[in-house]
Amino acid sequence: MAHLSGILLLLFLTAVASKSISYDDPVFGQPEQIHISYGLDPSLMVVTWITMNPVNDSIVEYGENGVLNQRATGNVSIFQDSGTEKRREYVHRVVLRNLKPGHRYSYHCGSDVYGWSPLFWFAAMRNDSGFVVRAAVYGDMGKDIAYSMPRLQEETQLGHFDLILHVGDMAYDMNSDNARFGDEYMNAIESIAGYIPYMTCPGNHENAYNFSQYTAKFSMPSSMNTFGGDANHFYSFNVGSAHIIGFSTEFYYFTEYGFDQIINQYQWLEQDLRKANQPANRARYPWIITMGHKPMYCSNSDDNDCLTTEGYSYVRNGLPFVEAYGLEKLFAQYGVDLEFWAHEHSYERLWPVYNSTVHNGTKGAYIDPDAPVHIVTGSAGCPERHDPFGIPRSWTAYRNNDYGYSRMNIYNASHLYLEQVSDDKGGKVVDSMWLIKSKHGPYSYFE
Ligand SMILES: *[C@@H]1O[C@H](CO)[C@@H](O)[C@H](O)[C@H]1NC(C)=O
Ligand SMILES: *[C@@H]1O[C@H](CO)[C@@H](O)[C@H](O)[C@H]1NC(C)=O
Ligand SMILES: *[C@@H]1O[C@H](CO)[C@@H](O)[C@H](O)[C@H]1NC(C)=O
Ligand SMILES: *[C@@H]1O[C@H](CO)[C@@H](O)[C@H](O)[C@H]1NC(C)=O
Ligand SMILES: *[C@@H]1O[C@H](CO)[C@@H](O)[C@H](O)[C@H]1NC(C)=O
Ligand SMILES: *[C@@H]1O[C@H](CO)[C@@H](O)[C@H](O)[C@H]1NC(C)=O
Ligand SMILES: *[C@@H]1O[C@H](CO)[C@@H](O)[C@H](O)[C@H]1NC(C)=O
Ligand SMILES: [Fe+2]
């Protein structure tokens, strides 16, 4: 008898145990990897998060003054990693609409049954040209040896930034350890990306399985105002007095995923730049700023990368033999003002350059320069360490091999300020520049 009740108890405990690891257990439906991104207009903000178990509800409760009196629902999609474990994660995406420009909102995300995240907050994008945009800009930040992460987290919490531009390469690599590196990275940046829009472009380290984790987990805006997926490769948005374009340099190097992606992106870029240059648009958003991972120019010791046909000059000059779909001419033709790059694990500020020739302004190098200004900022910290410099080139204005990140303030139609923070030197500003323009548009050799 005692024996039988022992068996019954065992069965009971087994049932409890199996229940406790069931997918229905709320504990396993907890939101994580929470981050936000801008939509195409200031009335939108997108909240994206992950659950490890299937949770069908995707809900954001939000409101002003700390009161969560509004509720928005969205969609869940499955991300299946292609590693040996074929892990599945559930990506929740909710678009908050009709936000009041500049107003501050609190939110949490999750669901009634499976639980809620902690409270986060954000400011809806301001919609006036007087909005001074303060951004942190960097590439090549991993989940380990991420030297810039603590300062970025602190500065974000102190309200120093309106948004982040992450110029490709993260986690090192998102797919490692059956996609767990990606999870850890997204959780690590939550204290940044849960509060201010985290806008990205892909780097070579995101390439695994056709960039699948990168396209699944971020939510960049497409021209259709849908979010994530292919839109994460190339997209644009307006903020303050700037039109910002994120695009993929990796299409030129991972052609095994589809050659046509280069052509599609090129055509999209041309159309987007043409639209941004319509007089009313350029007047309202005079600055055109691009971000792409692999630089057109640099002066690192492995600068074959940036200069030779084996290197990244495909992005600049176009594909070999056909010499088509290069971006340098396209960007200059449409008067792109500033181009951010990364990939080289260092910081380099360039003189205004076009076709390997420096085109300073007449009143100062950066006062009405006659070419786009390039900045290579890929030193936020990763396990691959630094990329040393080679001989300075004619376009080299300043370079620094400390770990760090860039800060950009877009003041108004004429004034843009940029500075470089060194994490090796305790947050000291090691470089700064003013880019001053009395007019924006195509450079003189295209007029
Ligand atoms: C932003 O401002 C433009 C006019 O400059 C207006 O057409 C648009 O409706 C505004 N959007 C929001 C969300 O207020
Ligand atoms: C989610 O929805 C699917 C399809 O409607 C259903 O089969 C599944 O049981 C649901 N899962 C949960 C946890 O509610
Ligand atoms: C959910 O996805 C469907 C298509 O799959 C789309 O029509 C709908 O707008 C999406 N809803 C939200 C809130 O994103
Ligand atoms: C890679 O993904 C893109 C969409 O992001 C798709 O168009 C392309 O066909 C895919 N390539 C391969 C080889 O699966
Ligand atoms: C770039 O400069 C070279 C000479 O240095 C010239 O032959 C070539 O036509 C120029 N290309 C463009 C696109 O201006
Ligand atoms: C551009 O301006 C900088 C700063 O004045 C100067 O050092 C550099 O030599 C100039 N380059 C050319 C080609 O004029
Ligand atoms: C633009 O911003 C700069 C820097 O704050 C300032 O010096 C300048 O006066 C401003 N210009 C206008 C037209 O407001
Ligand atoms: Fe890279």
PDB file of N, CA and C and ligand atoms in Angstrom, residues 351 358 360 365, ligand 6:
ATOM      1  N   TRP A 351      39.082  64.455 -44.807  1.00  0.00           N
ATOM      2  CA  TRP A 351      38.757  65.683 -45.511  1.00  0.00           C
ATOM      3  C   TRP A 351      37.691  65.343 -46.539  1.00  0.00           C
ATOM      4  N   VAL A 358      40.785  65.304 -52.569  1.00  0.00           N
ATOM      5  CA  VAL A 358      40.226  66.146 -51.511  1.00  0.00           C
ATOM      6  C   VAL A 358      39.618  67.405 -52.128  1.00  0.00           C
ATOM      7  N   ASN A 360      38.225  70.498 -50.400  1.00  0.00           N
ATOM      8  CA  ASN A 360      37.906  71.375 -49.269  1.00  0.00           C
ATOM      9  C   ASN A 360      37.004  72.514 -49.711  1.00  0.00           C
ATOM     10  N   ALA A 365      38.037  73.755 -44.608  1.00  0.00           N
ATOM     11  CA  ALA A 365      37.820  72.434 -45.204  1.00  0.00           C
ATOM     12  C   ALA A 365      36.364  71.992 -45.109  1.00  0.00           C
TER      13      ALA A 365
HETATM   14  C1  LIG B   6      42.195  70.684 -46.823  1.00  0.00           C
HETATM   15  O1  LIG B   6      42.162  71.451 -45.650  1.00  0.00           O
HETATM   16  C2  LIG B   6      43.024  71.012 -44.623  1.00  0.00           C
HETATM   17  C3  LIG B   6      42.808  71.885 -43.410  1.00  0.00           C
HETATM   18  O2  LIG B   6      42.918  73.199 -43.720  1.00  0.00           O
HETATM   19  C4  LIG B   6      44.470  71.042 -45.094  1.00  0.00           C
HETATM   20  O3  LIG B   6      45.310  70.526 -44.080  1.00  0.00           O
HETATM   21  C5  LIG B   6      44.577  70.187 -46.325  1.00  0.00           C
HETATM   22  O4  LIG B   6      45.890  70.245 -46.853  1.00  0.00           O
HETATM   23  C6  LIG B   6      43.608  70.658 -47.381  1.00  0.00           C
HETATM   24  N1  LIG B   6      43.681  69.782 -48.543  1.00  0.00           N
HETATM   25  C7  LIG B   6      43.656  70.255 -49.768  1.00  0.00           C
HETATM   26  C8  LIG B   6      43.817  69.252 -50.848  1.00  0.00           C
HETATM   27  O5  LIG B   6      43.475  71.413 -49.990  1.00  0.00           O
END
